[in-house]
Short mmCIF file of C-alpha atoms in Angstrom, two decimals:
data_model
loop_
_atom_site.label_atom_id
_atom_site.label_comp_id
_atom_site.label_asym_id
_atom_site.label_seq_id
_atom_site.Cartn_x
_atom_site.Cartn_y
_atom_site.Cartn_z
CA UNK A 109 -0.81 8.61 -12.92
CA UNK A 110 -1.42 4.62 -12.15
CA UNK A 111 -3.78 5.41 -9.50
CA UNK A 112 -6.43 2.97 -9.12
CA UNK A 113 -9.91 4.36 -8.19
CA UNK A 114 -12.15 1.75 -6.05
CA UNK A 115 -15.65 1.50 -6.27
CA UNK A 116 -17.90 1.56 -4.31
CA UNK A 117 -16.34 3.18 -1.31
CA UNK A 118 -18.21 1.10 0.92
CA UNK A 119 -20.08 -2.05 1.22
CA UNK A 120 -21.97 -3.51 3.55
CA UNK A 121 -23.43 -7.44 3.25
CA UNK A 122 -24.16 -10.28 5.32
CA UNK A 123 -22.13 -13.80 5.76
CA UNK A 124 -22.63 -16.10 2.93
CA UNK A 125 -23.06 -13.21 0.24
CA UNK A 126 -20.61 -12.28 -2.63
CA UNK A 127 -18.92 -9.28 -2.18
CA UNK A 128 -17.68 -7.82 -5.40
CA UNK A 129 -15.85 -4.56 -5.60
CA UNK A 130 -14.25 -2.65 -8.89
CA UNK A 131 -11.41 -0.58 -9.82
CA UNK A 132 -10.49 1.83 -12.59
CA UNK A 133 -7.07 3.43 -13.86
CA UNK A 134 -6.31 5.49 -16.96
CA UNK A 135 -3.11 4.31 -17.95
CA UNK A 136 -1.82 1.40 -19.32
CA UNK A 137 -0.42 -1.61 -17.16
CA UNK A 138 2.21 -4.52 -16.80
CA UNK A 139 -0.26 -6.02 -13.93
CA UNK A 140 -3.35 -4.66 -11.23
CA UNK A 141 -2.32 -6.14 -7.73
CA UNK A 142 -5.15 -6.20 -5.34
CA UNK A 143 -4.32 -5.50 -1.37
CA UNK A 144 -6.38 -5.81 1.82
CA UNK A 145 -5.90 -3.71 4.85
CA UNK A 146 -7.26 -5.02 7.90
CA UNK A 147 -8.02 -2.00 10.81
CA UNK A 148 -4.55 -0.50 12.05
CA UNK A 149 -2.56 -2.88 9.99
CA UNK A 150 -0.83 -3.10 7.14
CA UNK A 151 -2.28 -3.53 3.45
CA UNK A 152 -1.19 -7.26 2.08
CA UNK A 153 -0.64 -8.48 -1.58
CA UNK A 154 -4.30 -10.78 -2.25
CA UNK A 155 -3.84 -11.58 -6.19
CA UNK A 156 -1.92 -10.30 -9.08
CA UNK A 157 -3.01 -10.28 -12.81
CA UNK A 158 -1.02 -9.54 -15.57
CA UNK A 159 -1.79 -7.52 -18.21
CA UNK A 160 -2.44 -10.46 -20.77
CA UNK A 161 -4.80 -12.36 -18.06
CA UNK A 162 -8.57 -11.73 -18.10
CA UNK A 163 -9.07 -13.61 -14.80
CA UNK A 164 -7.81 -15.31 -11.85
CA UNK A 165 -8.78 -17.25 -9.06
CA UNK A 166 -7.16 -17.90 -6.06
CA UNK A 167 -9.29 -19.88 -3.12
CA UNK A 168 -12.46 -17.64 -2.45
CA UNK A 169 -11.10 -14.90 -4.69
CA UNK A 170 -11.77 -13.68 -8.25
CA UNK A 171 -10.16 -10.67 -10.29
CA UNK A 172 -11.29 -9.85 -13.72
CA UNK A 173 -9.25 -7.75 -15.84
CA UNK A 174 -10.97 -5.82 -19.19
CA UNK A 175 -7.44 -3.67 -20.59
CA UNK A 176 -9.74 -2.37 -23.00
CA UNK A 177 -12.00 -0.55 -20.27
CA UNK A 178 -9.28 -0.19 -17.93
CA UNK A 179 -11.09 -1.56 -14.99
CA UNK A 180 -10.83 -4.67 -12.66
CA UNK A 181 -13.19 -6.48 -10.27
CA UNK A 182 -12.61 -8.70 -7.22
CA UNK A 183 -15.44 -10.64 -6.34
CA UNK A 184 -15.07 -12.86 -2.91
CA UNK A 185 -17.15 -15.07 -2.89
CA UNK A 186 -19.01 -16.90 0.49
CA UNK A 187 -17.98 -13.84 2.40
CA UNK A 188 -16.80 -14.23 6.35
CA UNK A 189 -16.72 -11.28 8.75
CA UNK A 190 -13.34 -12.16 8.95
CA UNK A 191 -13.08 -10.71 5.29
CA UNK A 192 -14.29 -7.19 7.08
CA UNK A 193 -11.09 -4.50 5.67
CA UNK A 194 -10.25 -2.17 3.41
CA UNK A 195 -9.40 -3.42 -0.47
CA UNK A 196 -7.15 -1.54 -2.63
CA UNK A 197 -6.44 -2.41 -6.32
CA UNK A 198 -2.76 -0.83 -7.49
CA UNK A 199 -1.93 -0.70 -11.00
CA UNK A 200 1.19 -0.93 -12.39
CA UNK A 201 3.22 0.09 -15.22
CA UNK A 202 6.27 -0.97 -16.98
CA UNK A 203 8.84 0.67 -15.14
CA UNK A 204 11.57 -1.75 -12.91
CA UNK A 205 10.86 0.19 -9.69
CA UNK A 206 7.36 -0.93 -9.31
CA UNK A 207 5.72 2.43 -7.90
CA UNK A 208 2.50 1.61 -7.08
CA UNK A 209 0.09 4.22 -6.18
CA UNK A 210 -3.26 3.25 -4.29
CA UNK A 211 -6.73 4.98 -3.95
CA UNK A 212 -8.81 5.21 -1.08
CA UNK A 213 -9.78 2.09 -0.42
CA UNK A 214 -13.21 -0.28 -0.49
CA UNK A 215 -14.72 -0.17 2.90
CA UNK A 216 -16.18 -3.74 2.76
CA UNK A 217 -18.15 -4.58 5.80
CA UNK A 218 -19.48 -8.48 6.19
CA UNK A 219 -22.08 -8.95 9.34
CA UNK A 220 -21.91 -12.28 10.90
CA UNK B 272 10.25 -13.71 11.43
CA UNK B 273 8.43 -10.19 10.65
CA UNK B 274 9.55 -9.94 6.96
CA UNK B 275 9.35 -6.31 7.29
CA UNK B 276 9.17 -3.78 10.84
CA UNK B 277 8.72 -0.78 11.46
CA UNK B 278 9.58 1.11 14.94
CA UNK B 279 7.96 2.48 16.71
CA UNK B 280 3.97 1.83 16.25
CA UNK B 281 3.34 4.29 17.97
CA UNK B 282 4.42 8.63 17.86
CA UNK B 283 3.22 10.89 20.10
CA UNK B 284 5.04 14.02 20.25
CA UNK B 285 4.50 17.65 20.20
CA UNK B 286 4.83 20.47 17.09
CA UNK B 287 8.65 21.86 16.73
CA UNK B 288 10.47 18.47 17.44
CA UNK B 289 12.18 15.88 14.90
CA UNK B 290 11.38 12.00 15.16
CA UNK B 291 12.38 9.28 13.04
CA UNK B 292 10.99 5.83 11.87
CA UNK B 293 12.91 3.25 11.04
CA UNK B 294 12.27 0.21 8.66
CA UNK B 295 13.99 -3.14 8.24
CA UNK B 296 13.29 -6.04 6.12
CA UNK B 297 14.48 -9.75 5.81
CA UNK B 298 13.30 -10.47 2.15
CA UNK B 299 16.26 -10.14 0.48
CA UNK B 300 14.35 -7.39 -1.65
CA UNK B 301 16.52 -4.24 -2.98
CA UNK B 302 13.88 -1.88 -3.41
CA UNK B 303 12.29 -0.03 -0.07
CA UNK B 304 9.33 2.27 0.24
CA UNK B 305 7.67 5.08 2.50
CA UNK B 306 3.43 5.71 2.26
CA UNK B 307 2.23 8.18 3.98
CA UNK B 308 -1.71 7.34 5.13
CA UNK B 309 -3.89 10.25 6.19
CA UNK B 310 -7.18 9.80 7.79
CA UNK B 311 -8.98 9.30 4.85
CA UNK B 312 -7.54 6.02 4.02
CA UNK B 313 -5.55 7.56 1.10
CA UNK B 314 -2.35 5.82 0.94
CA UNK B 315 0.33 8.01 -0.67
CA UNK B 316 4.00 7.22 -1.66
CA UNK B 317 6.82 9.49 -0.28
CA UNK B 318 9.78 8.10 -1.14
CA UNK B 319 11.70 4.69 -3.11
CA UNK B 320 15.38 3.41 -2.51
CA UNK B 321 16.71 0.59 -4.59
CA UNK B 322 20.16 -0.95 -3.57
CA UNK B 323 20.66 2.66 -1.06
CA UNK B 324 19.97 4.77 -3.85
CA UNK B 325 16.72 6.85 -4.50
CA UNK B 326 14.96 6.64 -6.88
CA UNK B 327 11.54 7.65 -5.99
CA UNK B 328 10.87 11.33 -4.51
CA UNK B 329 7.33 12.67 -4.60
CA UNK B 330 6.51 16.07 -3.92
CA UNK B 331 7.10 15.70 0.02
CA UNK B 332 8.49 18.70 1.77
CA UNK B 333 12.09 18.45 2.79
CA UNK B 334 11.41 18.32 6.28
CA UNK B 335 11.31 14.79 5.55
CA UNK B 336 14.48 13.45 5.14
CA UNK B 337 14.85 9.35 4.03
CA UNK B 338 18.05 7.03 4.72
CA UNK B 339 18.84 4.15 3.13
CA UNK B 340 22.05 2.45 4.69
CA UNK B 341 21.96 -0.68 2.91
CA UNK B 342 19.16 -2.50 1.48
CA UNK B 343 17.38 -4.21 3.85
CA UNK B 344 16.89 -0.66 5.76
CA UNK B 345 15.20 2.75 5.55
CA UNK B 346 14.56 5.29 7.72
CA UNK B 347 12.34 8.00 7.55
CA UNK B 348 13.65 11.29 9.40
CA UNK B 349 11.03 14.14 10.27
CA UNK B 350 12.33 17.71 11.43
CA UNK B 351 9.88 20.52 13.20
CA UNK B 352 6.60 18.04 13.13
CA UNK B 353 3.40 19.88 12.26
CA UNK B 354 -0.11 18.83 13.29
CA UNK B 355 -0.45 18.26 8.95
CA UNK B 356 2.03 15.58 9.40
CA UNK B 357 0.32 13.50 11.71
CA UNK B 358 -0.72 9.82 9.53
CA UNK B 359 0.27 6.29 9.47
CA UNK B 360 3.50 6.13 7.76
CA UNK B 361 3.79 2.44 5.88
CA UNK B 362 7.83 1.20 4.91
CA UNK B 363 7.35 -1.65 2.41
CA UNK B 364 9.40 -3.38 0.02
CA UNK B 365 9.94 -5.32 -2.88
CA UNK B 366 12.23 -7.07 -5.22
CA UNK B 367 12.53 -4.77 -8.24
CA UNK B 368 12.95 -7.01 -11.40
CA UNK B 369 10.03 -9.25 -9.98
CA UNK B 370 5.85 -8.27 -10.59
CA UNK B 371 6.31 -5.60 -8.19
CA UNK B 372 4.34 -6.91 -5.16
CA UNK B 373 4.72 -4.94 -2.09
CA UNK B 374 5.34 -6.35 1.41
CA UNK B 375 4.17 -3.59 4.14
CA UNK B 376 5.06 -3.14 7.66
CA UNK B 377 2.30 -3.19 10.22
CA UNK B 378 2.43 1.29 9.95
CA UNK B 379 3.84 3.72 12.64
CA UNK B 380 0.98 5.86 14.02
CA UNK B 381 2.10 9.37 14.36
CA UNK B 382 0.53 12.20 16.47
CA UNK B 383 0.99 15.75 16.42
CA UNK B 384 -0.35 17.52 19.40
#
Protein backbone atom coordinates (compact mmCIF):
# COMPACT_ATOMS: atom_id res chain seq x y z
CA UNK A 1 0.00 0.00 0.00
CA UNK A 2 1.18 3.90 -0.60
CA UNK A 3 -0.51 4.95 2.44
CA UNK A 4 1.11 7.72 4.14
CA UNK A 5 1.04 7.63 7.99
CA UNK A 6 1.10 11.33 9.66
CA UNK A 7 2.66 12.08 12.72
CA UNK A 8 1.81 13.41 15.26
CA UNK A 9 -1.92 13.20 15.08
CA UNK A 10 -2.28 16.41 16.62
CA UNK A 11 -0.59 19.59 17.34
CA UNK A 12 -1.28 22.33 19.12
CA UNK A 13 1.08 25.80 19.06
CA UNK A 14 0.74 29.37 19.26
CA UNK A 15 1.04 32.21 16.34
CA UNK A 16 4.52 32.89 15.36
CA UNK A 17 5.78 29.19 16.08
CA UNK A 18 6.94 26.54 13.48
CA UNK A 19 4.74 23.89 13.05
CA UNK A 20 6.41 20.84 11.65
CA UNK A 21 4.61 17.62 11.03
CA UNK A 22 6.02 14.09 9.43
CA UNK A 23 4.94 11.34 7.32
CA UNK A 24 5.97 7.76 6.63
CA UNK A 25 5.15 5.13 3.75
CA UNK A 26 6.66 1.72 3.02
CA UNK A 27 6.79 1.64 -0.53
CA UNK A 28 8.64 3.21 -3.01
CA UNK A 29 7.52 6.57 -4.78
CA UNK A 30 7.42 8.74 -8.07
CA UNK A 31 6.51 11.88 -5.65
CA UNK A 32 4.82 12.62 -1.73
CA UNK A 33 2.10 15.39 -2.34
CA UNK A 34 1.14 17.13 0.78
CA UNK A 35 -2.78 18.32 1.20
CA UNK A 36 -4.59 20.53 3.72
CA UNK A 37 -8.15 20.13 4.70
CA UNK A 38 -9.70 22.98 6.23
CA UNK A 39 -13.08 21.96 8.61
CA UNK A 40 -15.97 20.64 6.24
CA UNK A 41 -14.02 21.30 3.15
CA UNK A 42 -12.17 19.76 0.82
CA UNK A 43 -8.36 18.61 1.13
CA UNK A 44 -6.11 20.91 -1.43
CA UNK A 45 -2.75 20.07 -3.21
CA UNK A 46 0.07 22.39 -0.80
CA UNK A 47 3.53 21.07 -2.42
CA UNK A 48 4.75 18.21 -4.42
CA UNK A 49 8.28 16.57 -4.30
CA UNK A 50 9.57 14.22 -6.52
CA UNK A 51 11.26 11.36 -5.76
CA UNK A 52 14.83 12.75 -6.76
CA UNK A 53 14.18 16.13 -4.60
CA UNK A 54 15.33 16.27 -0.96
CA UNK A 55 13.49 19.58 -0.36
CA UNK A 56 11.23 22.23 -1.39
CA UNK A 57 10.02 25.43 -0.49
CA UNK A 58 7.17 27.14 -1.47
CA UNK A 59 6.26 30.66 0.49
CA UNK A 60 5.95 29.68 4.29
CA UNK A 61 6.25 25.98 3.44
CA UNK A 62 9.00 23.34 3.62
CA UNK A 63 8.92 19.47 2.68
CA UNK A 64 11.89 17.32 3.18
CA UNK A 65 12.09 14.11 1.52
CA UNK A 66 14.76 11.15 2.95
CA UNK A 67 13.78 7.97 0.12
CA UNK A 68 16.13 6.12 2.09
CA UNK A 69 13.93 6.32 5.40
CA UNK A 70 10.83 6.65 3.60
CA UNK A 71 9.57 9.59 5.48
CA UNK A 72 8.75 13.33 4.75
CA UNK A 73 8.33 16.48 6.86
CA UNK A 74 6.44 19.75 6.31
CA UNK A 75 7.51 22.37 8.44
CA UNK A 76 5.38 25.86 8.17
CA UNK A 77 7.01 28.14 9.32
CA UNK A 78 5.57 31.70 11.21
CA UNK A 79 2.37 29.83 11.74
CA UNK A 80 -1.22 31.87 11.47
CA UNK A 81 -4.46 30.51 12.95
CA UNK A 82 -5.50 30.72 9.63
CA UNK A 83 -3.10 27.65 9.01
CA UNK A 84 -5.57 25.75 11.71
CA UNK A 85 -6.63 22.17 9.36
CA UNK A 86 -5.97 18.92 8.85
CA UNK A 87 -2.52 17.94 6.74
CA UNK A 88 -2.28 14.86 4.81
CA UNK A 89 0.92 13.67 3.00
CA UNK A 90 -0.07 11.06 -0.11
CA UNK A 91 2.52 9.09 -1.65
CA UNK A 92 2.65 8.02 -4.90
CA UNK A 93 3.88 5.38 -7.08
CA UNK A 94 4.67 4.86 -10.62
CA UNK A 95 1.53 3.88 -11.99
CA UNK A 96 -0.37 6.51 -14.77
CA UNK A 97 -3.60 6.57 -12.71
CA UNK A 98 -2.19 8.36 -9.80
CA UNK A 99 -4.12 6.49 -6.84
CA UNK A 100 -3.31 8.19 -3.99
CA UNK A 101 -4.23 6.86 -0.70
CA UNK A 102 -4.22 9.24 2.47
CA UNK A 103 -3.93 8.57 6.29
CA UNK A 104 -5.68 10.17 8.94
CA UNK A 105 -4.62 13.34 8.94
CA UNK A 106 -2.37 15.97 11.26
CA UNK A 107 -4.71 17.81 13.47
CA UNK A 108 -2.63 21.06 13.58
CA UNK A 109 -4.14 23.62 15.80
CA UNK A 110 -2.42 27.39 15.80
CA UNK A 111 -3.93 29.81 18.76
CA UNK A 112 -3.97 33.38 17.86
CA UNK B 1 -15.57 28.83 -11.84
CA UNK B 2 -15.65 25.78 -9.18
CA UNK B 3 -13.06 23.56 -10.99
CA UNK B 4 -14.72 20.67 -9.51
CA UNK B 5 -18.65 20.27 -7.65
CA UNK B 6 -20.21 18.11 -6.09
CA UNK B 7 -24.20 18.03 -5.42
CA UNK B 8 -25.65 18.02 -3.07
CA UNK B 9 -23.55 19.10 0.24
CA UNK B 10 -25.75 17.97 2.05
CA UNK B 11 -27.79 14.00 2.50
CA UNK B 12 -30.14 13.40 4.87
CA UNK B 13 -32.18 10.46 4.29
CA UNK B 14 -33.39 7.44 5.99
CA UNK B 15 -32.03 3.45 5.90
CA UNK B 16 -33.68 1.37 2.80
CA UNK B 17 -33.58 4.27 0.17
CA UNK B 18 -31.03 4.92 -2.86
CA UNK B 19 -29.41 8.51 -3.36
CA UNK B 20 -26.90 9.61 -5.68
CA UNK B 21 -24.03 12.24 -5.85
CA UNK B 22 -22.99 13.67 -8.66
CA UNK B 23 -19.55 15.23 -9.66
CA UNK B 24 -18.48 17.56 -12.45
CA UNK B 25 -15.28 19.13 -13.28
CA UNK B 26 -13.97 21.92 -15.69
CA UNK B 27 -10.17 20.97 -15.71
CA UNK B 28 -9.98 19.32 -18.70
CA UNK B 29 -8.59 16.30 -16.53
CA UNK B 30 -9.53 12.55 -17.77
CA UNK B 31 -9.15 10.82 -14.67
CA UNK B 32 -12.12 11.18 -11.82
CA UNK B 33 -12.21 9.92 -8.27
CA UNK B 34 -14.64 8.93 -5.28
CA UNK B 35 -13.15 9.08 -1.26
CA UNK B 36 -15.14 8.04 1.07
CA UNK B 37 -14.34 10.05 4.65
CA UNK B 38 -15.60 8.49 7.86
CA UNK B 39 -15.57 10.27 11.09
CA UNK B 40 -12.23 9.61 11.87
CA UNK B 41 -10.75 11.72 9.27
CA UNK B 42 -9.63 8.61 7.28
CA UNK B 43 -9.97 9.42 3.74
CA UNK B 44 -10.48 6.27 1.64
CA UNK B 45 -10.66 5.77 -2.20
CA UNK B 46 -13.76 3.98 -3.69
CA UNK B 47 -13.55 4.19 -7.05
CA UNK B 48 -11.23 5.78 -10.41
CA UNK B 49 -12.57 6.47 -14.06
CA UNK B 50 -10.18 7.61 -16.70
CA UNK B 51 -11.67 8.78 -20.13
CA UNK B 52 -15.41 6.83 -18.78
CA UNK B 53 -13.66 3.80 -18.11
CA UNK B 54 -12.76 2.31 -14.59
CA UNK B 55 -10.03 1.67 -13.63
CA UNK B 56 -9.94 1.88 -9.95
CA UNK B 57 -12.42 -0.41 -7.76
CA UNK B 58 -11.59 -0.94 -4.10
CA UNK B 59 -13.22 -3.35 -2.05
CA UNK B 60 -16.59 -1.23 -1.79
CA UNK B 61 -19.78 -3.19 -1.64
CA UNK B 62 -21.85 -3.15 -4.76
CA UNK B 63 -24.48 -1.22 -3.37
CA UNK B 64 -22.42 1.46 -4.63
CA UNK B 65 -22.69 1.81 -8.06
CA UNK B 66 -20.25 4.69 -10.04
CA UNK B 67 -21.07 6.41 -13.58
CA UNK B 68 -18.87 7.94 -15.64
CA UNK B 69 -20.67 9.55 -18.76
CA UNK B 70 -17.88 11.37 -20.15
CA UNK B 71 -14.93 12.75 -18.55
CA UNK B 72 -15.59 15.69 -16.94
CA UNK B 73 -18.44 13.69 -14.85
CA UNK B 74 -19.01 11.00 -12.21
CA UNK B 75 -21.62 10.01 -10.27
CA UNK B 76 -21.76 8.03 -7.37
CA UNK B 77 -25.11 5.88 -7.03
CA UNK B 78 -26.03 4.37 -3.48
CA UNK B 79 -28.90 1.64 -3.19
CA UNK B 80 -30.62 0.57 0.40
CA UNK B 81 -28.37 3.26 2.54
CA UNK B 82 -27.22 1.87 5.87
CA UNK B 83 -26.38 3.93 8.97
CA UNK B 84 -22.38 2.37 8.07
CA UNK B 85 -22.59 4.40 5.00
CA UNK B 86 -23.07 7.62 6.41
CA UNK B 87 -19.39 9.89 5.62
CA UNK B 88 -18.28 12.69 3.51
CA UNK B 89 -17.96 11.39 0.11
CA UNK B 90 -15.01 13.56 -1.83
CA UNK B 91 -15.18 13.39 -6.16
CA UNK B 92 -11.75 14.69 -7.27
CA UNK B 93 -9.80 14.62 -10.29
CA UNK B 94 -6.78 14.76 -12.11
CA UNK B 95 -4.95 14.67 -15.34
CA UNK B 96 -3.44 11.19 -15.55
CA UNK B 97 -0.03 11.49 -17.43
CA UNK B 98 0.73 14.63 -15.18
CA UNK B 99 2.38 14.28 -11.19
CA UNK B 100 -0.88 13.08 -10.15
CA UNK B 101 -2.19 16.05 -8.07
CA UNK B 102 -5.69 15.80 -7.03
CA UNK B 103 -8.29 18.59 -7.25
CA UNK B 104 -11.27 17.78 -4.61
CA UNK B 105 -14.73 18.94 -4.44
CA UNK B 106 -15.86 20.76 -1.34
CA UNK B 107 -17.48 16.78 -0.02
CA UNK B 108 -21.22 15.75 0.15
CA UNK B 109 -22.20 15.14 3.80
CA UNK B 110 -24.29 12.10 4.03
CA UNK B 111 -26.63 11.01 6.90
CA UNK B 112 -28.18 7.88 7.67
CA UNK B 113 -30.90 8.07 10.18
Amino acid sequence: SQQGEEDPQALSIQEGENATMNCSYKTSINNLQWYRQNSGRGLVHLILIRSNEREKHSGRLRVTLDTSKKSSSLLITASRAADTASYFCAPRGGTSYGKLTFGQGTILTVHP
Amino acid sequence: DTAVSQTPKYLVTQMGNDKSIKCEQNLGHDTMYWYKQDSKKFLKIMFSYNNKELIINETVPNRFSPKSPDKAHLNLHINSLELGDSAVYFCASSQASRTGELFFGEGSRLTVL
